[in-house]
Tab-separated table of C-alpha atoms and ligand atoms in Angstrom:
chain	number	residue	atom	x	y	z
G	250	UNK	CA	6.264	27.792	15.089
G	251	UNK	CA	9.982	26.285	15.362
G	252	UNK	CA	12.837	28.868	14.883
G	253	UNK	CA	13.659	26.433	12.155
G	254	UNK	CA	10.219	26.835	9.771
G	255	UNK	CA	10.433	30.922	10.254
G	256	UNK	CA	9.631	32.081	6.690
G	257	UNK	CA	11.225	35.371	7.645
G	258	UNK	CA	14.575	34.150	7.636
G	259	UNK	CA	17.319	34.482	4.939
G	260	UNK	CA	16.772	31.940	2.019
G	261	UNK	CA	13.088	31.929	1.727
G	262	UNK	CA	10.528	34.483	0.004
G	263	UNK	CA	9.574	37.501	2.164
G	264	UNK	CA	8.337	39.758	-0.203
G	265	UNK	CA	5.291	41.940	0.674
G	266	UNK	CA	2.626	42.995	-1.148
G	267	UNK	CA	2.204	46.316	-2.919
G	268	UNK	CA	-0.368	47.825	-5.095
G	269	UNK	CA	2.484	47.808	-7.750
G	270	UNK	CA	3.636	44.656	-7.116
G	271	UNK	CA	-0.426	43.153	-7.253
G	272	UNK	CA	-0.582	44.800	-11.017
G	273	UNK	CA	2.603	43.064	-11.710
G	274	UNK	CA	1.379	39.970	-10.613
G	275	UNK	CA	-1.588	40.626	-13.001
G	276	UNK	CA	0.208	41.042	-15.737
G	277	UNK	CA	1.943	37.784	-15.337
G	278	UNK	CA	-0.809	36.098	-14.917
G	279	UNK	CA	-2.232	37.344	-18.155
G	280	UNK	CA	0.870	35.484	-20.110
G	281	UNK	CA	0.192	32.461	-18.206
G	282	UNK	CA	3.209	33.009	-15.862
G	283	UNK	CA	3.472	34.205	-11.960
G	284	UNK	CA	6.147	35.323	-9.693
G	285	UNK	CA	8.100	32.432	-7.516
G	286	UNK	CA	7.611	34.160	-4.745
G	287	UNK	CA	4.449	34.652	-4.526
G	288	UNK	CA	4.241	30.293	-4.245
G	289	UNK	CA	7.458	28.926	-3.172
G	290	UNK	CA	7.465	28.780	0.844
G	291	UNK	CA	4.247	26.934	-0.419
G	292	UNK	CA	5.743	24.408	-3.238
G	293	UNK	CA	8.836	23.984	-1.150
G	294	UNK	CA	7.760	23.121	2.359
G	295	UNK	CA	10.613	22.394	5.045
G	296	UNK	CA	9.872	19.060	5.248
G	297	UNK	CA	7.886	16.054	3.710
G	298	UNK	CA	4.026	17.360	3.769
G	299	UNK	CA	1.472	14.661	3.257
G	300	UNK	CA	-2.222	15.950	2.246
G	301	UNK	CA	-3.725	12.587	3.610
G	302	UNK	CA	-5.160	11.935	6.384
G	303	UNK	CA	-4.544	9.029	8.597
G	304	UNK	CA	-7.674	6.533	8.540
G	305	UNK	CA	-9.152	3.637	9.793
G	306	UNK	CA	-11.324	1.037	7.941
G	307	UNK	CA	-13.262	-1.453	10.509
G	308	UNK	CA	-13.850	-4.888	8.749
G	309	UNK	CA	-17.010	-5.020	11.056
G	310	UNK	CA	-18.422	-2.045	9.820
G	311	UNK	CA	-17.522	-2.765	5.969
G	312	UNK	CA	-17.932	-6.579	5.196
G	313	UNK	CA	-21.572	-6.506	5.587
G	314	UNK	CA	-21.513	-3.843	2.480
G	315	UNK	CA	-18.698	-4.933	0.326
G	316	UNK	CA	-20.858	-8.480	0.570
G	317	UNK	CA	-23.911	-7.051	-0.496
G	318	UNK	CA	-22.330	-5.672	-3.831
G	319	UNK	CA	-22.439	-9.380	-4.699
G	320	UNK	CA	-26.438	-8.871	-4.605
G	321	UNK	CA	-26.294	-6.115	-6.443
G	322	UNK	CA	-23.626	-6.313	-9.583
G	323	UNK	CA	-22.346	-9.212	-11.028
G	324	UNK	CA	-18.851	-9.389	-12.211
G	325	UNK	CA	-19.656	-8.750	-15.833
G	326	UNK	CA	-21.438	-5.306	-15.263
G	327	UNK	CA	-19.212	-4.171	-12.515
G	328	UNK	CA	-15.831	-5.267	-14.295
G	329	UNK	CA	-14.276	-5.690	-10.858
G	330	UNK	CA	-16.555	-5.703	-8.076
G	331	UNK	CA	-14.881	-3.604	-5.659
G	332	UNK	CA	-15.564	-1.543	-2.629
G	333	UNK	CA	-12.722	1.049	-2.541
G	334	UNK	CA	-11.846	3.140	0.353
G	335	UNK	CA	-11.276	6.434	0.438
G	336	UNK	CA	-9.063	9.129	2.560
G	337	UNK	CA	-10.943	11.894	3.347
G	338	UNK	CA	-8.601	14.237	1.417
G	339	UNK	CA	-8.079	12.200	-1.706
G	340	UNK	CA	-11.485	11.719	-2.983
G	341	UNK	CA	-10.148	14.061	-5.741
G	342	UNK	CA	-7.544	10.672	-6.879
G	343	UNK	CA	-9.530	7.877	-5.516
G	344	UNK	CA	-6.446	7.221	-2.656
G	345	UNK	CA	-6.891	5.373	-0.141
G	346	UNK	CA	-3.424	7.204	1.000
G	347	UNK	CA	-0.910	9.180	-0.495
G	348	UNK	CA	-0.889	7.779	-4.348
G	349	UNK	CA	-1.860	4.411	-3.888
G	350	UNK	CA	-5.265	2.633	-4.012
G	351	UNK	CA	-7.300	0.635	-2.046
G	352	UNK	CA	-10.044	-1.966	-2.066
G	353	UNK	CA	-12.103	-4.870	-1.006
G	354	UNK	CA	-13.043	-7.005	-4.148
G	355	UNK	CA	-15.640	-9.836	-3.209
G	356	UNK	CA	-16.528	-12.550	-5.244
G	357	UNK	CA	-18.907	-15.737	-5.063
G	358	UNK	CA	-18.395	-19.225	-6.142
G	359	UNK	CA	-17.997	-19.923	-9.212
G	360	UNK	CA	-17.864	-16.238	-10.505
G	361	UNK	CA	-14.914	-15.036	-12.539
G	362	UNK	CA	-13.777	-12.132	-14.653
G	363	UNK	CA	-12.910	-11.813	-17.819
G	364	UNK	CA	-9.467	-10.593	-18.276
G	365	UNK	CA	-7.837	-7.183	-18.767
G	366	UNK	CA	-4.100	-5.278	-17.896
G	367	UNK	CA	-3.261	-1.789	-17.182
G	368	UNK	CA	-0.157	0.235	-16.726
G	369	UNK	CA	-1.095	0.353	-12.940
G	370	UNK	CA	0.702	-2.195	-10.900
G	371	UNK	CA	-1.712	-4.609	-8.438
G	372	UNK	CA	-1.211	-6.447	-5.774
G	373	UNK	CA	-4.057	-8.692	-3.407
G	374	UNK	CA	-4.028	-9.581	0.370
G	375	UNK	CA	-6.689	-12.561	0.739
G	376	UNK	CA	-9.117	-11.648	3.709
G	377	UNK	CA	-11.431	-14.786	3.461
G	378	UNK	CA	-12.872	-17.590	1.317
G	379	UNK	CA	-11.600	-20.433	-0.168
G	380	UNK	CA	-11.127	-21.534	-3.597
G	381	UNK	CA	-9.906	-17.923	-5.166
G	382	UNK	CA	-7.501	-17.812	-7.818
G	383	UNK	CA	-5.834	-15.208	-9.829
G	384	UNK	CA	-4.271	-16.083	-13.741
G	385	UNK	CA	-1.517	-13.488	-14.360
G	386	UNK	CA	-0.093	-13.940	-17.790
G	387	UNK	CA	-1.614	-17.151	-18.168
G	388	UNK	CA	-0.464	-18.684	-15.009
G	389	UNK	CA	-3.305	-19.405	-12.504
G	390	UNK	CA	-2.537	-18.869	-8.845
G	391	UNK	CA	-4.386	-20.165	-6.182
G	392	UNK	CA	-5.085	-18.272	-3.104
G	393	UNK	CA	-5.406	-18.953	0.585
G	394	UNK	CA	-6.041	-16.462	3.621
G	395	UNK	CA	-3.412	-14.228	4.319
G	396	UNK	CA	-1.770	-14.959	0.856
G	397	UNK	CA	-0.281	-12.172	-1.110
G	398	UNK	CA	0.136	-12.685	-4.865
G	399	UNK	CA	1.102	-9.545	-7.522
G	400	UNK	CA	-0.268	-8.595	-10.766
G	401	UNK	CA	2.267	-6.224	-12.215
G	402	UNK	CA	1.921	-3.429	-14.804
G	403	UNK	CA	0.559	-4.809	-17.843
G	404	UNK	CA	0.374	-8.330	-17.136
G	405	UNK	CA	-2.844	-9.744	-18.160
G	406	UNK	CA	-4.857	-10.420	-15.124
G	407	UNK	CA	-8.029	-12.239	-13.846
G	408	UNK	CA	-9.895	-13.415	-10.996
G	409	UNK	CA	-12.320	-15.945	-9.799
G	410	UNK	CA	-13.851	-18.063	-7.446
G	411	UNK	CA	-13.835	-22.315	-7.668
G	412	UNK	CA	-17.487	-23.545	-7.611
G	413	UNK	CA	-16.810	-25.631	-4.646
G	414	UNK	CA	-15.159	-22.534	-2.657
G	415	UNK	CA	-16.331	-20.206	-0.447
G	416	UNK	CA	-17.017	-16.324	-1.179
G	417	UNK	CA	-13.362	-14.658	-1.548
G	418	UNK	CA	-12.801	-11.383	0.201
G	419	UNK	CA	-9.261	-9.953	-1.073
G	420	UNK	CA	-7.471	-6.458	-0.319
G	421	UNK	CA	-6.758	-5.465	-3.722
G	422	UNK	CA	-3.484	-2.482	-3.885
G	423	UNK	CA	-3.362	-0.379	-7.157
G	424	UNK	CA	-0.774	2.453	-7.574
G	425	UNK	CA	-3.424	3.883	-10.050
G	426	UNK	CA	-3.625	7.474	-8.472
G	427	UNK	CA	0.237	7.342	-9.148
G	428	UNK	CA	0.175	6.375	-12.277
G	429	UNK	CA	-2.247	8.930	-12.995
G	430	UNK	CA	-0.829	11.636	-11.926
G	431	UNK	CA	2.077	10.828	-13.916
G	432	UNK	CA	-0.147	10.630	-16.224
G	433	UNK	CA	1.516	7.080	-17.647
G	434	UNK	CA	-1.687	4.728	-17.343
G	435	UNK	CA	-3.712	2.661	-19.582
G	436	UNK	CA	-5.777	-0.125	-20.209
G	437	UNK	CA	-6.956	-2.918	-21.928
G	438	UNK	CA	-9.745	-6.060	-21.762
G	439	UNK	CA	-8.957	-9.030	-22.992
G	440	UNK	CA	-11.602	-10.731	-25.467
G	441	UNK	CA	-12.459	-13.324	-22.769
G	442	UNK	CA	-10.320	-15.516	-20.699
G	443	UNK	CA	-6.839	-16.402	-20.590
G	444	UNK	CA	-5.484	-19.389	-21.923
G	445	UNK	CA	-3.430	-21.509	-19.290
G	446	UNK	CA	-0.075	-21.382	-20.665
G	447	UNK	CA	1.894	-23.545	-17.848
G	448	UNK	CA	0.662	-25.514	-14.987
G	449	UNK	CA	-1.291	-24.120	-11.965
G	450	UNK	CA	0.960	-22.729	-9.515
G	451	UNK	CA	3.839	-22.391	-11.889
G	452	UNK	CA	5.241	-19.759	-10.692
G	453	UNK	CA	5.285	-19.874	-7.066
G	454	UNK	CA	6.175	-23.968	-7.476
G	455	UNK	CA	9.012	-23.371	-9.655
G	456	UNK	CA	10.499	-20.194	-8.093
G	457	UNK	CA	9.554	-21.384	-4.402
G	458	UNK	CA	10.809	-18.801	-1.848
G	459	UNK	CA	13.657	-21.201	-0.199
G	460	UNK	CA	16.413	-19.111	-1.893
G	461	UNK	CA	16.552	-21.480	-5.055
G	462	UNK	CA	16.630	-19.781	-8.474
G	463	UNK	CA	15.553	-21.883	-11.260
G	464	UNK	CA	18.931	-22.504	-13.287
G	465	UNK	CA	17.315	-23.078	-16.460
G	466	UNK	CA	15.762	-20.262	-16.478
G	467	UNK	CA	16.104	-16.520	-17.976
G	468	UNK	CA	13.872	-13.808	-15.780
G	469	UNK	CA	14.437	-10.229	-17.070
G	470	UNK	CA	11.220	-8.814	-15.960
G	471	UNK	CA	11.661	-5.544	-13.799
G	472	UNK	CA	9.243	-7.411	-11.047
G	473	UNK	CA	9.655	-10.751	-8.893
G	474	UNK	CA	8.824	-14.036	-10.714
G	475	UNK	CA	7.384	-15.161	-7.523
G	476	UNK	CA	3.769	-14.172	-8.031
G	477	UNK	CA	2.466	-15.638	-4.633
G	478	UNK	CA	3.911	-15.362	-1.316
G	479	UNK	CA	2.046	-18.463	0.851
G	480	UNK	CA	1.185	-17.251	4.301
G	481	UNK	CA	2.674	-20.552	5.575
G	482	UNK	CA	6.206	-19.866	4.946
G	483	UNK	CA	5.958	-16.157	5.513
G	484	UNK	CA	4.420	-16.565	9.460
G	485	UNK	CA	7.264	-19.511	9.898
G	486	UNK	CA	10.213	-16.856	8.775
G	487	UNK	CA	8.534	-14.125	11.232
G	488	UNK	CA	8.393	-17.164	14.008
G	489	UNK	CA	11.952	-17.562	12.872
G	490	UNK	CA	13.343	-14.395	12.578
G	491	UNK	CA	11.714	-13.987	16.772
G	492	UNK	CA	13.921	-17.069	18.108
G	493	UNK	CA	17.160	-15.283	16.806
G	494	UNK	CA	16.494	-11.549	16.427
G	495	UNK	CA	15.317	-8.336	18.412
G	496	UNK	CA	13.998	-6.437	15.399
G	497	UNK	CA	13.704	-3.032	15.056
G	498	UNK	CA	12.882	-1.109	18.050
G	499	UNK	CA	10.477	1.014	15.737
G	500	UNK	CA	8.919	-1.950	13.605
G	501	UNK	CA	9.336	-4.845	15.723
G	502	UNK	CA	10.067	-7.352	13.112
G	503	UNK	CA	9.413	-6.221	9.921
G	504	UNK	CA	10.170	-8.641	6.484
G	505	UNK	CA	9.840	-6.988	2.922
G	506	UNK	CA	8.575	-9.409	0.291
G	507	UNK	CA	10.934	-9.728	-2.163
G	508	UNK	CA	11.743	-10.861	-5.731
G	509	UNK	CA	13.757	-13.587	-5.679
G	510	UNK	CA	16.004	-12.484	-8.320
G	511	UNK	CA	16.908	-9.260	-6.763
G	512	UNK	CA	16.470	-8.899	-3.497
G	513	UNK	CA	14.707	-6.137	-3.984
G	514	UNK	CA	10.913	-4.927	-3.670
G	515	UNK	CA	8.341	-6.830	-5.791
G	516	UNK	CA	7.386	-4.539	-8.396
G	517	UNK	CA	8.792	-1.140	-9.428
G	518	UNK	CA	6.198	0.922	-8.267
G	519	UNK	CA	4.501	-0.879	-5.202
G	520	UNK	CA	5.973	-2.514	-2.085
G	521	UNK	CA	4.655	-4.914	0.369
G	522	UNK	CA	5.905	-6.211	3.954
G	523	UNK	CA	5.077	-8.175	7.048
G	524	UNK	CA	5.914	-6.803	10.275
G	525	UNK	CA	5.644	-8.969	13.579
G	526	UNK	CA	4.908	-7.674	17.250
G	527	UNK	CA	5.610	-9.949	19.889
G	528	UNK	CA	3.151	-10.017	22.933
G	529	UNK	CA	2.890	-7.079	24.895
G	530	UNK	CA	5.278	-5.285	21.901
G	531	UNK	CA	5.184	-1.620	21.711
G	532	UNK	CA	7.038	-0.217	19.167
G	533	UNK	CA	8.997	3.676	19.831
G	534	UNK	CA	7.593	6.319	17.459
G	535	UNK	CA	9.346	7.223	14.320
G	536	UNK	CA	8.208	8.934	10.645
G	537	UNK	CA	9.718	8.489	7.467
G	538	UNK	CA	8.472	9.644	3.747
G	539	UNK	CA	6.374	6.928	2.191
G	540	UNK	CA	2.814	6.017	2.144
G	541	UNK	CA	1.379	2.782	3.305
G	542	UNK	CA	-1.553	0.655	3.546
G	543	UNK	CA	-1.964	-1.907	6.106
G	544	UNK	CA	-4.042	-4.934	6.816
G	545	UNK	CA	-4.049	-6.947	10.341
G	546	UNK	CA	-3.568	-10.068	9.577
G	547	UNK	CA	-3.492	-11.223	12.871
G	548	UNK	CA	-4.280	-10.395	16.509
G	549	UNK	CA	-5.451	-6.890	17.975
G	550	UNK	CA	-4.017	-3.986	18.910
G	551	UNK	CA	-3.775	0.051	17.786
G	552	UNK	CA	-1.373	2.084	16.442
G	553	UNK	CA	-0.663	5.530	17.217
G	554	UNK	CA	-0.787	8.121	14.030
G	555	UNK	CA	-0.060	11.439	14.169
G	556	UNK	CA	-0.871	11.718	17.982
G	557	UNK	CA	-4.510	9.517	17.476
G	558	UNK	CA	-5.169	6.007	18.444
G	559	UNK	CA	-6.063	3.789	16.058
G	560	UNK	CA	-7.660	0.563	17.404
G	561	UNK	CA	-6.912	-1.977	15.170
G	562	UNK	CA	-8.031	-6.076	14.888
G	563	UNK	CA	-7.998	-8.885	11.859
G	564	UNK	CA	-8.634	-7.687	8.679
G	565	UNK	CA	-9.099	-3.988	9.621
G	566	UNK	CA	-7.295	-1.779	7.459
G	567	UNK	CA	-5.231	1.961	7.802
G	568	UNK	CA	-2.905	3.986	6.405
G	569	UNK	CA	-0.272	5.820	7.410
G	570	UNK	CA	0.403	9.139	5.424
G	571	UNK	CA	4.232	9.748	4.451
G	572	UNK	CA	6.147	12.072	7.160
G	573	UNK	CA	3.036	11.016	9.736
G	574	UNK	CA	4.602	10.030	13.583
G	575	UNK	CA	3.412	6.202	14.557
G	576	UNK	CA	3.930	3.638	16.644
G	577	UNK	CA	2.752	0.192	16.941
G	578	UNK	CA	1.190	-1.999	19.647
G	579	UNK	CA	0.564	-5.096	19.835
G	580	UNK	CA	-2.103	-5.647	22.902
G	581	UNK	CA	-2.141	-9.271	23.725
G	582	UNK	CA	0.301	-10.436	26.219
G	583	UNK	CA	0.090	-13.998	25.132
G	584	UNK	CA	-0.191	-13.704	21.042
G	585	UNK	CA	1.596	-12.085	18.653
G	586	UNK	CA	0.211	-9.418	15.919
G	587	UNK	CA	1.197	-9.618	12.125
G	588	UNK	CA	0.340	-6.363	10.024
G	589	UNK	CA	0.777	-6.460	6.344
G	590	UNK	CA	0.905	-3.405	4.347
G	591	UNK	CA	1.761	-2.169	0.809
G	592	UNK	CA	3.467	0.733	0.287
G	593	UNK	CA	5.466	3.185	-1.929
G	594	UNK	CA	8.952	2.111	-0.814
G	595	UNK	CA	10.542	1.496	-4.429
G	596	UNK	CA	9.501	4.669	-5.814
G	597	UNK	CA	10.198	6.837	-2.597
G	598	UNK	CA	13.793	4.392	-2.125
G	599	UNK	CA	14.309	4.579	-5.927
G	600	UNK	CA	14.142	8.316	-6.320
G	601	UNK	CA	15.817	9.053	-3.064
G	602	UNK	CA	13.309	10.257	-1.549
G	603	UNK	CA	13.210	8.203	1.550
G	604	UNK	CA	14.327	9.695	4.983
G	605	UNK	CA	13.283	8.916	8.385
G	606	UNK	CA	13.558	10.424	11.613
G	607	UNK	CA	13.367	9.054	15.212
G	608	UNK	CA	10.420	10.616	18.062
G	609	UNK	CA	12.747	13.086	20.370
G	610	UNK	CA	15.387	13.391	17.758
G	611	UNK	CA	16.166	16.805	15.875
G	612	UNK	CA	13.365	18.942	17.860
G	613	UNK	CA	10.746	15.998	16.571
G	614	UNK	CA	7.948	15.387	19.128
G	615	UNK	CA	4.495	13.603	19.283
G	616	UNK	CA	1.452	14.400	21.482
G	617	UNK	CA	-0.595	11.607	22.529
G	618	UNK	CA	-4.688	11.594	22.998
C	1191	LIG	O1	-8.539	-6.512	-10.041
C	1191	LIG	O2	-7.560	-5.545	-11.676
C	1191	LIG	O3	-9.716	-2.861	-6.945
C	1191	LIG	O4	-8.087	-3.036	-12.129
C	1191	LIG	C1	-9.270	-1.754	-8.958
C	1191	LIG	C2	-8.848	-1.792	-10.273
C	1191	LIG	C3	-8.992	-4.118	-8.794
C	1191	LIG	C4	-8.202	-5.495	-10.649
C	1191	LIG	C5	-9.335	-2.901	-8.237
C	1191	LIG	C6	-8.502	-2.995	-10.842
C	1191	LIG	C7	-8.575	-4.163	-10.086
């Protein structure tokens, strides 16, 4: 162990154990209290300590699956029909990683659900299909491949497929474990459909991403008005961003989505961002607090978590657990690679919780296999 994480130094409990000092502890425990001691090198670790696992979900190996759910429930009996994926060490909170939540929802032509809201805050990656749509607060959104659209906390939400489309396969991102924990969620269906209450497209038409703000209109919501981001616009501004800008020699070029109003992240709780690696890119390794989903959006290549290779091409999915070491690659030498990934960022920025620390600096290191 570092010099720096010695238990035995000055500052941190080093009490032994005595047969006097067990029967105290007894005793306490009796009056439903314990001795600080006894748990605090545990409750406050030296540093950031994830209990995640970092994990890989192969498209190849799940699509098959989450398709044959649409043989097996329909919308109506499942409520959402959903494959969700699960870190090994957060079956206990349905996590994909960290607090947040993760799944693949499929649905068929012409299929829709019937609308509900929760306290959770959502957010959708389309994977495949055509034809999907979302209505969130009465304002139907239509979705393309590699479109990402929100549903934030409490907004009435539902989903379907056009009857002339083709099956929809969307990432859906739920900071319901969060929620939970802080014991702040709820929920409630809707007695059928929503009403249309503007025209399709409303919202990303009106507030349209080119750094116009409607003048005539008031937005005090605490999330972005811009309920889809088109993947059009977003892989121009990486394409963009490449002709005039190095990026980051740790994220290559990395974009957060952002509400248009602010500047800042989406919704309160839940992040998202696009992240660019040229050809041949490989990122250096860093770690920061934070948890965080991704999706390959395009191209091929693996990351590097926590000293294990993760091989990585469209549509797979992994997370990265906060604190974890990683680096990106991208391994075509003629293409680029696009990750998406939702994340934690405006809770862990919000709180001030975020830090970050470079591979090499401050005693950190990473071993490679
Ligand atoms: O579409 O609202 O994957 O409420 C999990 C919970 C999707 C949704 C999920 C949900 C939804």
């Amino acid at each position: 162990m570092e010099t720096k994480f010695d238990d035995s130094v000055l500052g941190r409990a080093r009490v032994g154990t005595s047969p006097e000092l067990e029967a105290y502890y007894k005793e306490l425990e009796k009056l439903g209290a314990g001795a600080l001691w006894t748990v605090a090198n545990d409750i406050e670790p030296w540093e950031p300590r994830s209990n995640s696992v970092p994990m890989l979900w192969r498209y190849k190996d799940l699509r098959d699956l989450v398709l044959k759910a649409t043989e097996l429930v329909t919308p109506e009996q499942a409520g959402r029909r959903v494959v969700y994926l699960v870190n090994d060490k957060r079956k206990d909170v349905s996590a994909a990683v960290g607090w947040l939540y993760s799944g693949i929802q499929a649905t068929l032509p012409g299929e829709s659900t019937s609308a509900h809201r929760h306290r959770a805050s959502a957010l959708r990656f389309i994977m495949e299909g055509s034809g999907g749509y979302t209505v969130v607060d009465g304002n139907k959104i239509k979705l393309g491949v590699n479109d990402f659209v929100i549903t934030p906390n409490s907004t009435w939400h539902e989903h379907g497929v056009e009857a002339d489309g083709k099956t929809c396969l969307w990432q859906d991102g739920l900071d319901i474990p969060l929620v939970n924990a802080l014991e702040a969620n709820d929920y409630a269906v809707h007695d059928g459909k929503q009403e249309l209450s503007v025209p399709v497209d409303y919202s990303p038409m009106s507030w349209n991403g080119a750094g116009l703000i409607p003048a005539d209109r008031e937005w005090n919501k605490p999330y972005s008005p811009l309920f889809r981001y088109s993947w059009e616009p977003t892989y121009e501004a990486l394409l963009k961003a490449a002709k005039v800008s190095g990026g980051s020699e740790f994220d290559g070029l990395l974009m957060h989505y952002s509400n248009p109003k602010t500047g800042g992240h989406v919704m309160q709780t839940m992040g998202a961002s696009i992240q660019m690696l040229r050809p041949g890119e490989h990122t250096k390794a860093h770690r920061h607090t934070g948890s965080f989903v991704y999706q390959c959006a395009k191209g091929k290549g693996y990351s590097i978590i926590s000293g294990k290779r993760y091989d990585w091409q469209e549509r797979d999915i992994f997370c990265l657990p906060s604190w974890a070491w990683h680096e990106h690659v991208n391994l075509s030498e003629s293409e680029d690679a696009c990750l998406f990934c939702f994340h934690d960022l405006p809770v862990i920025q919000g709180l001030g919780l975020y830090q970050e620390r470079a591979y090499g600096e401050n005693g950190g290191f990473q071993i490679l296999n």
